[in-house]
Tab-separated table of C-alpha atoms and ligand atoms in Angstrom:
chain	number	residue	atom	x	y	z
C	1	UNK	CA	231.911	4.330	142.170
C	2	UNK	CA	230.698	2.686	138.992
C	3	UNK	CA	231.940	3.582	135.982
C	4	UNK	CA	229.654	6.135	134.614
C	5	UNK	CA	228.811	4.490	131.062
C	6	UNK	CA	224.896	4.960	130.566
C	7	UNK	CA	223.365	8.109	129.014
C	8	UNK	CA	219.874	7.090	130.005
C	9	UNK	CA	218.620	10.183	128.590
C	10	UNK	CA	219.149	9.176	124.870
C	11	UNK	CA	218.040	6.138	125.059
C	12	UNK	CA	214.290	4.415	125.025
C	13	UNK	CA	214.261	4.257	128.971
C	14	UNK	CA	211.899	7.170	129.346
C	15	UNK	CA	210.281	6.173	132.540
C	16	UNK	CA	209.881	8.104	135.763
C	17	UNK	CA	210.974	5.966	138.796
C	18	UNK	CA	210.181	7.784	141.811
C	19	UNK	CA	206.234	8.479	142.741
C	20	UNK	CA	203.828	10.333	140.882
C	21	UNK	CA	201.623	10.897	143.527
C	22	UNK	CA	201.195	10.527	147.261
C	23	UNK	CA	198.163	10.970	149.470
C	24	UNK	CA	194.843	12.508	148.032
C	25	UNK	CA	195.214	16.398	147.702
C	26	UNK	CA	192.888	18.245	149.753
C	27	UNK	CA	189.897	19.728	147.542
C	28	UNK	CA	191.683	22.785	147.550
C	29	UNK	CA	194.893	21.441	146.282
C	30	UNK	CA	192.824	19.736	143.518
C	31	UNK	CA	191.256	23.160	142.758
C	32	UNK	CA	194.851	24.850	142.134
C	33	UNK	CA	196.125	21.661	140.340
C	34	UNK	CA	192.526	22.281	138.137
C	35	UNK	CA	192.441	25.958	137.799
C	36	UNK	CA	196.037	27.485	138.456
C	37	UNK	CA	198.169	24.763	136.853
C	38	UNK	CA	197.273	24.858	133.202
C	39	UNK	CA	198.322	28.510	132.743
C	40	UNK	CA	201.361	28.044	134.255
C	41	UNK	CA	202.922	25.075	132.055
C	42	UNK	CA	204.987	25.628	129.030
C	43	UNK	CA	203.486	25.595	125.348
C	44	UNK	CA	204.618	22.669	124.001
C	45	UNK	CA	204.595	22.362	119.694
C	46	UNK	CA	204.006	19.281	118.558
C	47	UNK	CA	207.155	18.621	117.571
C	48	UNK	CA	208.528	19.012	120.777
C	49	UNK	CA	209.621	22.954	120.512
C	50	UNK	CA	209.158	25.042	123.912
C	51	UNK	CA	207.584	28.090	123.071
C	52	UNK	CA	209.156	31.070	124.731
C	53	UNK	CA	206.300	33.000	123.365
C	54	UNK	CA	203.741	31.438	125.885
C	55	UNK	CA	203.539	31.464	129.603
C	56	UNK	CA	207.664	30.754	129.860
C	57	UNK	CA	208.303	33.545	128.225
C	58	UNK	CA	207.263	36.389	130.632
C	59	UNK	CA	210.598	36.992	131.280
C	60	UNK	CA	213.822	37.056	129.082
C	61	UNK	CA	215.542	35.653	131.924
C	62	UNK	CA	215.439	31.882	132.316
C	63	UNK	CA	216.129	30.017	135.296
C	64	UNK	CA	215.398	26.042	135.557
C	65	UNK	CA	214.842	24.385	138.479
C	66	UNK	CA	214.580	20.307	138.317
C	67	UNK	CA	212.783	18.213	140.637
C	68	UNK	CA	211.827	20.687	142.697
C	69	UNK	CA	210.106	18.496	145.658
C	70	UNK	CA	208.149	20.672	147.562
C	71	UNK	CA	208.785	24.284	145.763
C	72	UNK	CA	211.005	25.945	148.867
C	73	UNK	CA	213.764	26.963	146.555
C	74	UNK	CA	211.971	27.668	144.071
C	75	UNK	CA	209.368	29.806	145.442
C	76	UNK	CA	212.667	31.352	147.206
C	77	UNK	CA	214.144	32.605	143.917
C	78	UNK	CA	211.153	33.867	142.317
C	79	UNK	CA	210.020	35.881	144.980
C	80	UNK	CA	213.708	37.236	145.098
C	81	UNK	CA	214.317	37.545	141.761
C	82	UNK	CA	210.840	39.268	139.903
C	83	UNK	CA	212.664	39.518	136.914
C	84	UNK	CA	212.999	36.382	136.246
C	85	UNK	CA	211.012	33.513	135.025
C	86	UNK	CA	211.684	30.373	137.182
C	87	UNK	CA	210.461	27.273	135.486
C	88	UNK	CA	209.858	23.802	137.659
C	89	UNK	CA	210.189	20.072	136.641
C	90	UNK	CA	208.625	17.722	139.457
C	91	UNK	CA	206.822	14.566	138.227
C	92	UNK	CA	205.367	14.260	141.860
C	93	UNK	CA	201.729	15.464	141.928
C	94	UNK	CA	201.968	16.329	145.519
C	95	UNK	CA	205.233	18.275	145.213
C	96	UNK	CA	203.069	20.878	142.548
C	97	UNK	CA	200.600	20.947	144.114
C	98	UNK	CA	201.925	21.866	146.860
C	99	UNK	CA	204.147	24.913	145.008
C	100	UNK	CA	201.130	25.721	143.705
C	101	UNK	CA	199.716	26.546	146.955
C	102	UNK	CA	202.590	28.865	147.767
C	103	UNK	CA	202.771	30.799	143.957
C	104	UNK	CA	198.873	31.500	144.598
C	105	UNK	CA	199.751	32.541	148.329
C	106	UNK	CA	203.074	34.704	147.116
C	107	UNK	CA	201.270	36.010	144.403
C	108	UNK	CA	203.964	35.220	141.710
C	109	UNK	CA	203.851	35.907	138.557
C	110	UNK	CA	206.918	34.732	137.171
C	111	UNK	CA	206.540	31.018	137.957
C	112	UNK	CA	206.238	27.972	135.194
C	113	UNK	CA	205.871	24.417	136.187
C	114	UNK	CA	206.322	21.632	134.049
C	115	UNK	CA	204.438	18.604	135.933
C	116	UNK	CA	206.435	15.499	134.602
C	117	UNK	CA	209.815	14.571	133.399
C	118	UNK	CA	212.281	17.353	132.691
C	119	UNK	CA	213.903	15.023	130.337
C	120	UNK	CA	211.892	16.030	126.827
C	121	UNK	CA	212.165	19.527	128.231
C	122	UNK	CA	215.750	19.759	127.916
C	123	UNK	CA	215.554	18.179	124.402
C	124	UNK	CA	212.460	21.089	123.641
C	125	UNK	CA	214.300	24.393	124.660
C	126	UNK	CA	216.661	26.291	121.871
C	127	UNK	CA	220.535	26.234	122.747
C	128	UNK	CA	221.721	29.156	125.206
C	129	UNK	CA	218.151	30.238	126.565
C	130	UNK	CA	218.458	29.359	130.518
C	131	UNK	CA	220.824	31.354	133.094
C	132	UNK	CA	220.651	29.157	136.227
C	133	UNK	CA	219.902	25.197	136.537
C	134	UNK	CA	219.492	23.754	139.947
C	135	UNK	CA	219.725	20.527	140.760
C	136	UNK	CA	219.288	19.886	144.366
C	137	UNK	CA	219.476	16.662	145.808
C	138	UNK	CA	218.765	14.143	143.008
C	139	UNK	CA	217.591	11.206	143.681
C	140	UNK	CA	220.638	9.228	144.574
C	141	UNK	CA	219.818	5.753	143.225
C	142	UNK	CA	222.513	3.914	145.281
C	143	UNK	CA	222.426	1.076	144.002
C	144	UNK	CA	225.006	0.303	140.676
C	145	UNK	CA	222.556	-1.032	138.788
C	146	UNK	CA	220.234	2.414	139.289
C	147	UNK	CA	222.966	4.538	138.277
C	148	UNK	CA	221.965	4.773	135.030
C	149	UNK	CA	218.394	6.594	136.426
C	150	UNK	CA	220.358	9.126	138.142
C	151	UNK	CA	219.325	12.643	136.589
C	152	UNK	CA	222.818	14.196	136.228
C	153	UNK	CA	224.451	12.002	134.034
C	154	UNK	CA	226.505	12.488	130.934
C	155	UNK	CA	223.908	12.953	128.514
C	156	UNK	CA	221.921	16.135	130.936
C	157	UNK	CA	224.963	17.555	131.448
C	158	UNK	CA	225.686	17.614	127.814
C	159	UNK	CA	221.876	19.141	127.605
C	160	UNK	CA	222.794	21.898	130.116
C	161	UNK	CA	226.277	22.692	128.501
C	162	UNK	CA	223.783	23.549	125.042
C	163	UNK	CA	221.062	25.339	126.984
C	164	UNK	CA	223.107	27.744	129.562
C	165	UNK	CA	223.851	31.069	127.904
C	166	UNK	CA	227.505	32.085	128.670
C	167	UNK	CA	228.476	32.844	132.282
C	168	UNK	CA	225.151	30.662	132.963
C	169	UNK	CA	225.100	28.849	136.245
C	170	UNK	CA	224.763	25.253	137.236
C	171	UNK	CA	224.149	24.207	140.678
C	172	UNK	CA	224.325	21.132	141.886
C	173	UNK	CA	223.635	19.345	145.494
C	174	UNK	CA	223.555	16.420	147.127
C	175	UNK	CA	223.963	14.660	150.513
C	176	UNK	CA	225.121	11.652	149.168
C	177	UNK	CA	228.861	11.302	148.646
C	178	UNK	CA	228.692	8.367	146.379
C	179	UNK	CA	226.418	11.081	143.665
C	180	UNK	CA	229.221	13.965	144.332
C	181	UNK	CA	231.556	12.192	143.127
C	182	UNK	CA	229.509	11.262	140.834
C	183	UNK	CA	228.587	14.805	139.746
C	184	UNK	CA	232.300	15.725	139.399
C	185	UNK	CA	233.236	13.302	137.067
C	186	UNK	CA	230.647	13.979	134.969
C	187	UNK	CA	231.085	17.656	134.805
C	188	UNK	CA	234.083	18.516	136.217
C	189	UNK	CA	235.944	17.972	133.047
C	190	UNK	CA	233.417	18.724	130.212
C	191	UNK	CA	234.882	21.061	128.475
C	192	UNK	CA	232.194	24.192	128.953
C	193	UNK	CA	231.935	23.924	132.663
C	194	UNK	CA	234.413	25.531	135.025
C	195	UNK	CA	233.921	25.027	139.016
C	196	UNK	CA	233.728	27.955	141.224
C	197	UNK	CA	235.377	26.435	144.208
C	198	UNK	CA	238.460	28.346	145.163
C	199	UNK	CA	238.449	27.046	148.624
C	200	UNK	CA	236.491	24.442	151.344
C	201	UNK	CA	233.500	26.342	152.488
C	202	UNK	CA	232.699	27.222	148.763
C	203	UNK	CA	231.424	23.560	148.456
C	204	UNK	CA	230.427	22.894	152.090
C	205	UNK	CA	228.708	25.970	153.030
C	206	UNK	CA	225.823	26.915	151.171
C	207	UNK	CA	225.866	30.150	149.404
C	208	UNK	CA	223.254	33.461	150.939
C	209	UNK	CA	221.676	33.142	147.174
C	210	UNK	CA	221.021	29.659	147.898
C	211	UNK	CA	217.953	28.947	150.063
C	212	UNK	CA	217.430	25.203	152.245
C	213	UNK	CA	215.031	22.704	150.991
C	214	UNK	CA	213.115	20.060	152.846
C	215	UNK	CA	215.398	17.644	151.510
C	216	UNK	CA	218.597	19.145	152.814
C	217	UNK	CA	217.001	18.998	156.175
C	218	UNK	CA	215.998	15.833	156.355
C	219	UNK	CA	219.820	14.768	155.694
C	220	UNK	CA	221.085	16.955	158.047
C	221	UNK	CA	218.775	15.408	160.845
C	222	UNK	CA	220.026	12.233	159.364
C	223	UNK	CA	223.756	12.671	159.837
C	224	UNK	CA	224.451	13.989	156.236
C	225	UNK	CA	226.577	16.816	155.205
C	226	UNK	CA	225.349	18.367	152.101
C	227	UNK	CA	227.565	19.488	149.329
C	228	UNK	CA	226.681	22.492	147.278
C	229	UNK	CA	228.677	22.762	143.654
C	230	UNK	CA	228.419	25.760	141.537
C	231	UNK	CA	229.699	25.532	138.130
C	232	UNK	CA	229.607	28.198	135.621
C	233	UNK	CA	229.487	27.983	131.762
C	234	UNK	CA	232.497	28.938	130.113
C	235	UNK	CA	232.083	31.496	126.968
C	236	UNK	CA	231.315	29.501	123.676
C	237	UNK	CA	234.396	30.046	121.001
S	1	SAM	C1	215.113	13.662	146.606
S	1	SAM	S1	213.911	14.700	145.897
S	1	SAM	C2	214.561	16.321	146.211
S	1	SAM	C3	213.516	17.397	146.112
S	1	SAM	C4	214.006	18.839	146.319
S	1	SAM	N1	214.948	19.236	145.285
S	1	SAM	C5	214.595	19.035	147.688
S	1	SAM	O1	215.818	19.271	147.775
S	1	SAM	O2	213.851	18.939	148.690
S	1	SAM	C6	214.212	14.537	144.136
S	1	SAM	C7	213.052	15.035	143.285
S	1	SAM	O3	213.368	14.897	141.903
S	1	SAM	C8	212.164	14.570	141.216
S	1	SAM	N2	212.489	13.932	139.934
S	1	SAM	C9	212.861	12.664	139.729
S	1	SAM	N3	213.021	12.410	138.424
S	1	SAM	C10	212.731	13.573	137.769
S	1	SAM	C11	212.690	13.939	136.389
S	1	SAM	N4	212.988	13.061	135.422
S	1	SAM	N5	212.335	15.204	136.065
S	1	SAM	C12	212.033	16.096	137.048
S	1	SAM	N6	212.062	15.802	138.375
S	1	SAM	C13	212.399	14.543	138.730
S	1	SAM	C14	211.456	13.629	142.183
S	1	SAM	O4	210.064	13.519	141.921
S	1	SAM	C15	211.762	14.267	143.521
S	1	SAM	O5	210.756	15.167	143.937
């Protein structure tokens, strides 16, 4: 593995790598994306400030959810968890639109979408404000000289130390050894994260609280065995 030098998310490399949009949505895809999606996204101040008065803030309880492809976990834990407000990052049209489709079927109310990169996100929200962040399978930029594009990286996980509330929950996954390892050395040792592994299957089996994406089945028909990290954020001194 490479040595994990780059904090992309400081520097002036703002750019989204991986599409923005697939195939035309249908008209009634376009409709939601027109209609539903405005209400749901975060206020945004001008100087960058979240507002946890606006649509974010229906719920004092926070959960963040980054790139969430197609919405499955997502729409998972806000269905199971109404008290709750889960808030989405996905850059990919497609994958909001299609989440979309499923918070107007569901009927949920306590879903927040942020169409574009989480990265100015992170920077926006006050310190201890979120109780859960999922990652789930990143994408794994294989190649050394992508590294530095990989979401989880020193500088997010410095971002997620400051927004987690005590006892908060990161979860990471991945299918790609290479970006475990990865993961681990990156937060593994910072000093407010503690892993909850106390054994194999905590890592290899995914937890009941935990639904599958579309990802994580399209590895597993590949060949690949996810792993599934949870850390948790130790109590600030
Ligand atoms: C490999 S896919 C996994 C999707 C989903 N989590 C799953 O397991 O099926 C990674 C996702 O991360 C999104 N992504 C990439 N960069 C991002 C960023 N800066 N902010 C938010 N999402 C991002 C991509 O658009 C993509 O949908």
């Amino acid at each position: 593995m490479a040595a994990m030098t780059a904090a992309p998310g400081r520097g002036p490399d703002r750019r989204v790598y991986g599409r923005r949009k697939g195939h035309d949505l249908t008209p009634r895809r376009q409709a939601l994306v027109d209609n539903l999606l405005p209400g749901l996204r975060p206020a945004i101040r001008t100087d960058g400030r979240v507002d946890l008065k606006g649509p974010v803030g229906g719920h004092d309880r926070l959960w963040l959810e980054i790139g969430f492809g197609g919405g499955e976990h997502l729409v998972w834990q806000a269905a199971h968890n109404p008290d709750v407000t889960v808030i989405g990052a996905e850059p990919y049209l497609n994958g909001v639109a299609s989440l979309l489709a499923a918070v107007e079927e569901h009927r949920l109310g306590n879903v927040c979408i942020i169409d574009d990169d989480v990265r100015p996100f992170l920077e926006g929200l006050p310190a201890a404000c979120l109780e859960r962040i999922f990652v789930l399978f990143p994408d794994p930029w294989p190649k050394a000289r992508h590294h530095k594009r990989r979401i989880v990286n020193p500088w997010s996980v410095d971002r997620f130390a400051d927004l987690l509330v005590d006892g908060g929950q990161l979860r990471l996954a991945t299918d790609i050894m290479d970006y475990a390892r990865w993961m681990m050395t990156a937060v593994w040792p910072h000093p407010a994260f503690a892993w909850t592994a106390r054994r194999p299957g905590d890592w290899r089996e995914r937890p009941a609280d935990w639904p599958g994406t579309r990802y994580e089945a399209k590895a597993r028909k590949a060949g690949r065995t996810p792993v599934f990290m949870t850390f948790v954020r130790k109590p600030r001194t």
